Coordinates of C-alpha atoms in Angstrom, one line a residue:
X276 CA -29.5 -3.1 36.8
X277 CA -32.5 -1.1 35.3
X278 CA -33.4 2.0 38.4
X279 CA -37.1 2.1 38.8
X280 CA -38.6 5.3 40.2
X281 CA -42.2 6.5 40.2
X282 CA -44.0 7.3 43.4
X283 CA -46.2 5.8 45.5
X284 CA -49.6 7.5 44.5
X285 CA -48.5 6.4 40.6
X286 CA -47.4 3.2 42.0
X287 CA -50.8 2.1 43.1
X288 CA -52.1 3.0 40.2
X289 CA -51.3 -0.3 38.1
X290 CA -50.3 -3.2 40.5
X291 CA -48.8 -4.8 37.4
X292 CA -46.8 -7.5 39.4
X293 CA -49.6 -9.2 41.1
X294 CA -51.3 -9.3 37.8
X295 CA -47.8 -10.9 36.3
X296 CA -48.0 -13.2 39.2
X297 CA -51.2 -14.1 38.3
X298 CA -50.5 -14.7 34.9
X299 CA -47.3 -16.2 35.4
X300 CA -49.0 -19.1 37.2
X301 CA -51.6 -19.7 34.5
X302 CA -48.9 -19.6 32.5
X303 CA -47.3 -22.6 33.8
X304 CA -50.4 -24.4 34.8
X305 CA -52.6 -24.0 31.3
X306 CA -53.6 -26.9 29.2
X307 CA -52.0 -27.0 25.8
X308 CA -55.0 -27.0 23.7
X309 CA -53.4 -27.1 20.3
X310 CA -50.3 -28.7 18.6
X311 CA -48.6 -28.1 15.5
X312 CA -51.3 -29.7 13.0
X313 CA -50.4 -30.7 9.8
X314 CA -51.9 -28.3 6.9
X315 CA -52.5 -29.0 2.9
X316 CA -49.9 -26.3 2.6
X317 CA -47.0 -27.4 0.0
X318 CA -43.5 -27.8 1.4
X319 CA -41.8 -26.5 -2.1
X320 CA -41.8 -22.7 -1.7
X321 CA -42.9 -20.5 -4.9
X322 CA -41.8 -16.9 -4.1
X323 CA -44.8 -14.5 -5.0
X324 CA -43.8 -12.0 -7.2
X325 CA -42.5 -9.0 -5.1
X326 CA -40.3 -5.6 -5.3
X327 CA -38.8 -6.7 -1.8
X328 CA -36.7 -3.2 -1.8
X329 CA -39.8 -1.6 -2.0
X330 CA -41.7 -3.1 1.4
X331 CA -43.3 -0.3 3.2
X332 CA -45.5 -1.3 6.3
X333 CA -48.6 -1.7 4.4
X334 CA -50.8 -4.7 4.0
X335 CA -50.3 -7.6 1.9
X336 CA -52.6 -10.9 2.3
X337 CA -50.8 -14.0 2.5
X338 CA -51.9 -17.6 1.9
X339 CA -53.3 -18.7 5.5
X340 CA -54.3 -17.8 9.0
X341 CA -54.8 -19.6 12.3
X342 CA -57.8 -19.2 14.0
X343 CA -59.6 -21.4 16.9
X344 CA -62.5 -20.3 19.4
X345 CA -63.2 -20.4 23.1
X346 CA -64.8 -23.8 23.5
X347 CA -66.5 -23.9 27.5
X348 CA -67.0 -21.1 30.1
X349 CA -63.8 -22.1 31.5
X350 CA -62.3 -20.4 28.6
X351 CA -60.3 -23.2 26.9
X352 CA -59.5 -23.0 23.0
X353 CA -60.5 -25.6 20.5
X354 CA -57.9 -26.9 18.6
X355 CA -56.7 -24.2 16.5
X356 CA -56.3 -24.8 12.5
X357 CA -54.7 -23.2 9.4
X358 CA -57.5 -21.9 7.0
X359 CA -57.0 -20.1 3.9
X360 CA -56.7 -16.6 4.4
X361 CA -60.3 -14.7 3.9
X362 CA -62.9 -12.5 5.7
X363 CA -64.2 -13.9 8.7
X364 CA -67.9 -13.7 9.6
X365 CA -69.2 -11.7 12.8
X366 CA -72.5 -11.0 14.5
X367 CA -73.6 -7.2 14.1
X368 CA -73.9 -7.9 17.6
X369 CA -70.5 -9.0 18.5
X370 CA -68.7 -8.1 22.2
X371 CA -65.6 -6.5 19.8
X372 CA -67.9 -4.3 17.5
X373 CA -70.5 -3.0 19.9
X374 CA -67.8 -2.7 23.2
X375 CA -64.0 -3.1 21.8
X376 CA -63.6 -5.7 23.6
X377 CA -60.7 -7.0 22.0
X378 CA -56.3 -7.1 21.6
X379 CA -54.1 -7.7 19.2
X380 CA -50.6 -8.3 18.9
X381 CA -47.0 -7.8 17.2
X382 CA -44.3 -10.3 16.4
X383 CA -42.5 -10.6 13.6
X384 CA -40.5 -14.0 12.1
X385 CA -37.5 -13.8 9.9
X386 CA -35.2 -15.5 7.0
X387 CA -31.8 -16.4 8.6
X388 CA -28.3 -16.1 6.0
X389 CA -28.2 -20.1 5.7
X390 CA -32.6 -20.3 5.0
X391 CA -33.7 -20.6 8.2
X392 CA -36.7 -19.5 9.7
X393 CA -36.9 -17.8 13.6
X394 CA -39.2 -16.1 15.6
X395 CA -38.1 -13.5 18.2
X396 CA -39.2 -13.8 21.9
X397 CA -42.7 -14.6 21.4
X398 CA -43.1 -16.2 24.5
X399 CA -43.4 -12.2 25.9
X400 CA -46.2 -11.6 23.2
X401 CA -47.9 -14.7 24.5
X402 CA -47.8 -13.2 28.3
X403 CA -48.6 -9.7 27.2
X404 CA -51.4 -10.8 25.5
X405 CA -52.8 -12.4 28.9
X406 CA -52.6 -9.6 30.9
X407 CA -54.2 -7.5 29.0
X408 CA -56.8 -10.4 28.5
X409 CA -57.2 -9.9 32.1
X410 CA -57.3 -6.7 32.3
X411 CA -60.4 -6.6 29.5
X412 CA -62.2 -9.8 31.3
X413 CA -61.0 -12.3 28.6
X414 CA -60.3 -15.9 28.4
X415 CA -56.7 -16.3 26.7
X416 CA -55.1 -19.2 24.7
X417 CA -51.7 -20.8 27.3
X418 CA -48.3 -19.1 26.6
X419 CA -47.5 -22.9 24.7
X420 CA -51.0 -22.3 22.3
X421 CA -50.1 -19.4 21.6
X422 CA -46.5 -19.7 20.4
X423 CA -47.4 -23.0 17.8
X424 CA -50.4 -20.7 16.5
X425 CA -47.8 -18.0 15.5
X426 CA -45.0 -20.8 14.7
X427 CA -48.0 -22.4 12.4
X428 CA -48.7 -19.3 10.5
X429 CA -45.4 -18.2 9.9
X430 CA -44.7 -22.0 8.1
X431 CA -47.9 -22.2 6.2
X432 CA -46.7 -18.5 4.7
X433 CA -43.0 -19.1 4.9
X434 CA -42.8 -18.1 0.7
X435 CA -43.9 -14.2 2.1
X436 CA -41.0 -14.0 4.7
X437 CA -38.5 -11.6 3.0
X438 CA -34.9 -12.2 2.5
X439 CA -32.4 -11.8 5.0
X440 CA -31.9 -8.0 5.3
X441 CA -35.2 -7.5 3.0
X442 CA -37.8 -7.2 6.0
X443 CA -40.0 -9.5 7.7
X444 CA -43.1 -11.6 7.9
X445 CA -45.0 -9.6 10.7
X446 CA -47.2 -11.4 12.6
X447 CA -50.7 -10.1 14.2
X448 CA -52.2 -12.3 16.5
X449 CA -56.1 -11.5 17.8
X450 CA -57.8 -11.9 20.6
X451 CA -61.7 -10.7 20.3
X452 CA -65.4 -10.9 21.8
X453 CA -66.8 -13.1 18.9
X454 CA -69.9 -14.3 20.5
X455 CA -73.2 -12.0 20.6
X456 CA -74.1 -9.3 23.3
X457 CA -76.5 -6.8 24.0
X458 CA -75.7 -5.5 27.1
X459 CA -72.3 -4.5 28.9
X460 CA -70.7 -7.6 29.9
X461 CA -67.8 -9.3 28.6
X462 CA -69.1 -12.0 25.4
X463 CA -70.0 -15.7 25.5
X464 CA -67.4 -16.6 23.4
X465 CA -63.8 -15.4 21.9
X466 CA -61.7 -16.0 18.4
X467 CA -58.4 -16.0 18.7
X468 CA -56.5 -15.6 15.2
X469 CA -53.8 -14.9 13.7
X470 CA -52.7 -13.4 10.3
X471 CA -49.4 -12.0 8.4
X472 CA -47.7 -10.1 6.1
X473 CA -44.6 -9.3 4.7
X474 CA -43.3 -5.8 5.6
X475 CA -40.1 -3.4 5.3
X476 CA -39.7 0.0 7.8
X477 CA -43.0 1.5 9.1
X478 CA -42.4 4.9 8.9
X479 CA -42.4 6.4 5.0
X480 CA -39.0 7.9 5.9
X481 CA -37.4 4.6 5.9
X482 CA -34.2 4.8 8.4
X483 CA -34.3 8.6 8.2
X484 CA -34.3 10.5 11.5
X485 CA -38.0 10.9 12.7
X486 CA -39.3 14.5 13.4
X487 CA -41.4 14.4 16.8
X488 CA -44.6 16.5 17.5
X489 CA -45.6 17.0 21.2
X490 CA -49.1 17.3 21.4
X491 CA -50.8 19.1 24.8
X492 CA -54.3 18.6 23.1
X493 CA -54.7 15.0 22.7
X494 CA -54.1 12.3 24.8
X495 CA -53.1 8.4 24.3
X496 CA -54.0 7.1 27.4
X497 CA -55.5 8.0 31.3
X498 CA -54.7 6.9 34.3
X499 CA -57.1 3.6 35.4
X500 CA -57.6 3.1 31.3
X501 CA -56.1 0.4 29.0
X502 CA -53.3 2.2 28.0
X503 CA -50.8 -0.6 29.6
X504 CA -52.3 -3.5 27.7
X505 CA -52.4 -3.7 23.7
X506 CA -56.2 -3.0 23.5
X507 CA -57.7 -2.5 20.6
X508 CA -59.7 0.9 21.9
X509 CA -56.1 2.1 22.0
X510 CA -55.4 3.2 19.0
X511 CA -58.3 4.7 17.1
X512 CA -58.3 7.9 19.7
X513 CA -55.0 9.0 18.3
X514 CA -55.7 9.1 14.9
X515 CA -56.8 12.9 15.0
X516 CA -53.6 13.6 16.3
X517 CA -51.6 11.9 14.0
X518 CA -53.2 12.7 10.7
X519 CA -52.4 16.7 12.5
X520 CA -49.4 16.0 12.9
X521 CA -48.7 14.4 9.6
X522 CA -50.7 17.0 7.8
X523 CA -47.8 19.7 9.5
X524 CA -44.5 17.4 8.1
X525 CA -44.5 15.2 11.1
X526 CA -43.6 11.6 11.3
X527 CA -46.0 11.1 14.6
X528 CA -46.7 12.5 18.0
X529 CA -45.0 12.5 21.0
X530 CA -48.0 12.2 24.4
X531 CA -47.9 13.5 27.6
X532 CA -49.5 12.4 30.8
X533 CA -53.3 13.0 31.0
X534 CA -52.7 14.6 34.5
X535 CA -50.3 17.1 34.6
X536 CA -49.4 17.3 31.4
X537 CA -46.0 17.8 31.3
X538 CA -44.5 14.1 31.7
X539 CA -43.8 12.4 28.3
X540 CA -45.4 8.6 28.0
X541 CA -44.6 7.3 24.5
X542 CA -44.9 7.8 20.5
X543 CA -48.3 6.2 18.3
X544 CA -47.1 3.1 18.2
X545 CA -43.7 2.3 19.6
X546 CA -41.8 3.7 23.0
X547 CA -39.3 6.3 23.4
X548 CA -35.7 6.4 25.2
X549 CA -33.5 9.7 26.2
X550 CA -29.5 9.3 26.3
X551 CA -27.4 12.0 28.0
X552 CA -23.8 10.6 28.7
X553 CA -24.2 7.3 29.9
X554 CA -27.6 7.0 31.0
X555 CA -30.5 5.7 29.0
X556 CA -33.8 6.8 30.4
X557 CA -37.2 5.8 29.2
X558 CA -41.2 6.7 30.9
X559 CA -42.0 4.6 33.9
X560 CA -44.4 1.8 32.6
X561 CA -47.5 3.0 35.4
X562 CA -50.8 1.8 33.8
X563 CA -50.5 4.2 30.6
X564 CA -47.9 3.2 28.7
X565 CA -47.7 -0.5 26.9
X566 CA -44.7 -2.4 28.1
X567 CA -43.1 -3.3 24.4
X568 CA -41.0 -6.5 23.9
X569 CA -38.6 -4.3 21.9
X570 CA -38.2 -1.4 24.7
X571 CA -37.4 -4.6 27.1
X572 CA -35.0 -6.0 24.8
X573 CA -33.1 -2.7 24.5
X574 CA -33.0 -2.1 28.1
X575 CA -31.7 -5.0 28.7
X576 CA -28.7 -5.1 25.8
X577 CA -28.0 -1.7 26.8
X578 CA -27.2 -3.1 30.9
X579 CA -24.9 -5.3 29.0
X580 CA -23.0 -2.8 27.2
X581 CA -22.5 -0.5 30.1
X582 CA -25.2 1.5 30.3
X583 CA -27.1 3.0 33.5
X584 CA -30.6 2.1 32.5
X585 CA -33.5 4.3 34.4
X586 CA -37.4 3.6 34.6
X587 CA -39.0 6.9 35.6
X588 CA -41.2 10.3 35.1
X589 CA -39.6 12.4 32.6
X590 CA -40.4 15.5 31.6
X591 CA -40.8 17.0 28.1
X592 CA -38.5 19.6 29.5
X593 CA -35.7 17.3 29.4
X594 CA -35.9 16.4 25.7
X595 CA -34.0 20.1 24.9
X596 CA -30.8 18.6 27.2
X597 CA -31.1 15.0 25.9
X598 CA -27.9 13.9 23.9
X599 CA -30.2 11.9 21.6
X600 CA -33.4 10.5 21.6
X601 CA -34.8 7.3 20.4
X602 CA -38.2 5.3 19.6
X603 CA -38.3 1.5 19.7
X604 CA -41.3 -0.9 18.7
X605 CA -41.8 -4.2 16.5
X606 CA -43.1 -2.7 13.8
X607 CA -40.2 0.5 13.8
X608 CA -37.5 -1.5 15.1
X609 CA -35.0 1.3 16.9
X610 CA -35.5 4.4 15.1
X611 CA -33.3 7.7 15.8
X612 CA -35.3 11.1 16.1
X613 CA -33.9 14.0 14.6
X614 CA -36.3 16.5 15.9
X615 CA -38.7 17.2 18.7
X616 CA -41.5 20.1 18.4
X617 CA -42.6 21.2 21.8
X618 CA -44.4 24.6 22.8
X619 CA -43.6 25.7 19.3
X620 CA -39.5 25.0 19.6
X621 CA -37.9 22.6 17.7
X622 CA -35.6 20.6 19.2
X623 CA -32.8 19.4 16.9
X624 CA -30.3 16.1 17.7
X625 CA -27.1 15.5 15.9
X626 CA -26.9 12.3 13.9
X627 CA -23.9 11.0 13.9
X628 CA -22.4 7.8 12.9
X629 CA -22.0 6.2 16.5
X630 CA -25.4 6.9 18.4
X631 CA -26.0 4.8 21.3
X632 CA -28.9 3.5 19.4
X633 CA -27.5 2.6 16.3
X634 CA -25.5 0.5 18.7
X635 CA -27.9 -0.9 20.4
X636 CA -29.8 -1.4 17.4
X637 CA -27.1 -3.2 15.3
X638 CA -26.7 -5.5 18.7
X639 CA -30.8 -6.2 18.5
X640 CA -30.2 -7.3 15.0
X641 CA -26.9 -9.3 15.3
X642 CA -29.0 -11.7 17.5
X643 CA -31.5 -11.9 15.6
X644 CA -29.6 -12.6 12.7
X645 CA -27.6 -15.2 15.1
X646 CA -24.4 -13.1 13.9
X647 CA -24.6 -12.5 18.1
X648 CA -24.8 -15.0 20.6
X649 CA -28.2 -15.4 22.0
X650 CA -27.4 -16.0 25.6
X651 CA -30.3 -15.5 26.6
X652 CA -32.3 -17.4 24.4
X653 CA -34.7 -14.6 22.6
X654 CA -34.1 -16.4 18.9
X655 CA -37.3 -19.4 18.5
X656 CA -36.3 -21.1 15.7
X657 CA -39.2 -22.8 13.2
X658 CA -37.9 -24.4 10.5

């Protein structure tokens, strides 16, 4: 069982389960307003010409996207469709440039040992993307719409998924104010599209240990913001702080809380974890931190190795008495963190050969690679 704790004032801060509740039921009630359409993609596969042991996280167009538009002021989708990847064409005036209004994102699909292709859990990208489409006054494609569009653009660029154990085809889906608006209100009509590339580790360190930067000057998120849905006016704030950091020999920046200051939320772009004996501990999810598919999946394989798993307020004090210390995200997978700078001390963790979260990570994997039953059916398979 995962222990929850946060209190009341925090609590009320982010009512996240009526807004589940209310997406939940749209979730079951939405029209499917696409299907898996054929495309004048070729079924023979021609691998591009690429150093896969050299995949970094950076970008690499592919053959095709999926896009479709908002079609009444109901919100519905038109039939989506597989055009050739290219720039797309926007209004100066668009909801997304003039306001942000706008998410995106992050799944990835992957080459199984006997060819195979599988998405993992993106069902929980579909539902994430819908409450933060409600939290930024959006209509959203159903949970069903959403999963063909990314099943659609992982076929049509099947050639660009690695090999097994090579990387992955990562897969950004978009949700954005398309239509034209002046003034403050949400726009009269929304694209929803999606893209992909092939990609190895996202940090330039590859699988070495990260080397955290707690910074007291910048924040990632307030309390009331968007900092619990994948906005798009997330991410641009932080990249002061992380050029600062990386400018000092850091791999990225550890946040605190916007209020007192001395809690610890989560890294740039993925979540963090703390391990002392047997208990795994990770920030409360209150409104400021994003809720990643990744962080759920770990909680939830490390309840079925035996694990006490806790949901709560931590603060940065704790990192100097953590055992070890992890981050977890789609893009970075389960990375281990060698070092934590805080108040000028640097905070050192042994890496040894059997971290809790090289377990935990090699479990992640082992389903996904289907070399570990999938009881709980994360593992779509496409092809």
């Amino acid at each position: 069982m995962i222990q929850r704790a946060a209190p009341a004032s925090i609590r009320k801060l982010f009512e996240f389960s009526s807004l589940r509740r209310q997406v939940d039921f749209r979730y079951y009630t939405a029209q499917v307003a696409t299907s898996l359409r054929p495309c004048n993609y070729s079924a023979d596969e021609v691998f591009p010409v690429v150093d896969w042991d050299k995949l970094g996280f950076g970008f690499t167009p592919t053959d095709y996207m999926y896009i479709t538009k908002s079609c009444d002021v109901a919100g519905n989708f038109k039939q989506g469709q597989l055009n050739g990847y290219d720039n797309i064409q926007l209004s100066p005036s668009a909801g997304v440039l003039n306001y942000g209004q706008g998410l995106f994102e992050g799944t990835k699909a992957y080459r199984q040992d006997n060819g195979g292709l599988s998405l993992f859990r993106p069902r929980e990208n579909a539902i994430r993307m819908q409450i933060g489409a409600e939290r930024m006054c959006m209509p959203y494609p159903s949970t069903d719409q959403f999963v063909d569009a990314v099943k659609q653009t992982a076929l049509a660029n099947k050639r660009w998924i690695p090999p097994p154990g090579k990387g992955s085809l990562y897969i950004r889906p978009l949700l954005y104010g398309s239509g034209s608006i002046l003034g403050l209100a949400p726009a009269p009509e929304y694209t929803f599209l999606v893209y992909a590339c092939p990609v190895g580790n996202y940090f330039k360190e590859g699988t070495a240990p990260l080397n955290l930067y707690v910074d007291e000057e910048f924040h990632r998120a307030s309390r009331g913001g968007a900092g619990g849905v994948k906005s798009i006016t997330n991410y641009a704030p932080v990249l002061r702080a992380i050029r600062n950091a990386r400018e000092r020999g850091f791999s990225d920046v550890l946040y605190l809380d916007s209020v007192n200051k001395k809690y610890i939320e989560e890294v740039s772009s993925c979540n963090i974890f703390l391990v002392k004996g047997k208990v795994i501990s990770t920030p409360i999810a209150c409104g400021t931190i994003l809720e990643g598919v990744t962080r759920k999946s770990i909680m939830e394989i490390a309840i079925d190795l035996g694990y006490q798993v806790e949901e709560r307020l931590i603060e940065a004090d704790e990192l100097i008495s953590a055992d070890e210390v992890f981050c977890t995200g789609t893009a970075v997978g389960v990375a281990p963190v060698g070092s934590i700078t805080y108040k000028g001390q640097r905070i050192e963790y042994k890496i040894r050969s059997e971290l809790v979260c090289k377990k935990l990570y090699s479990t992640l994997v082992g389903i996904q690679k289907r070399h570990i039953e999938d009881k709980r059916d994360w593992i779509v398979d496409i092809e």
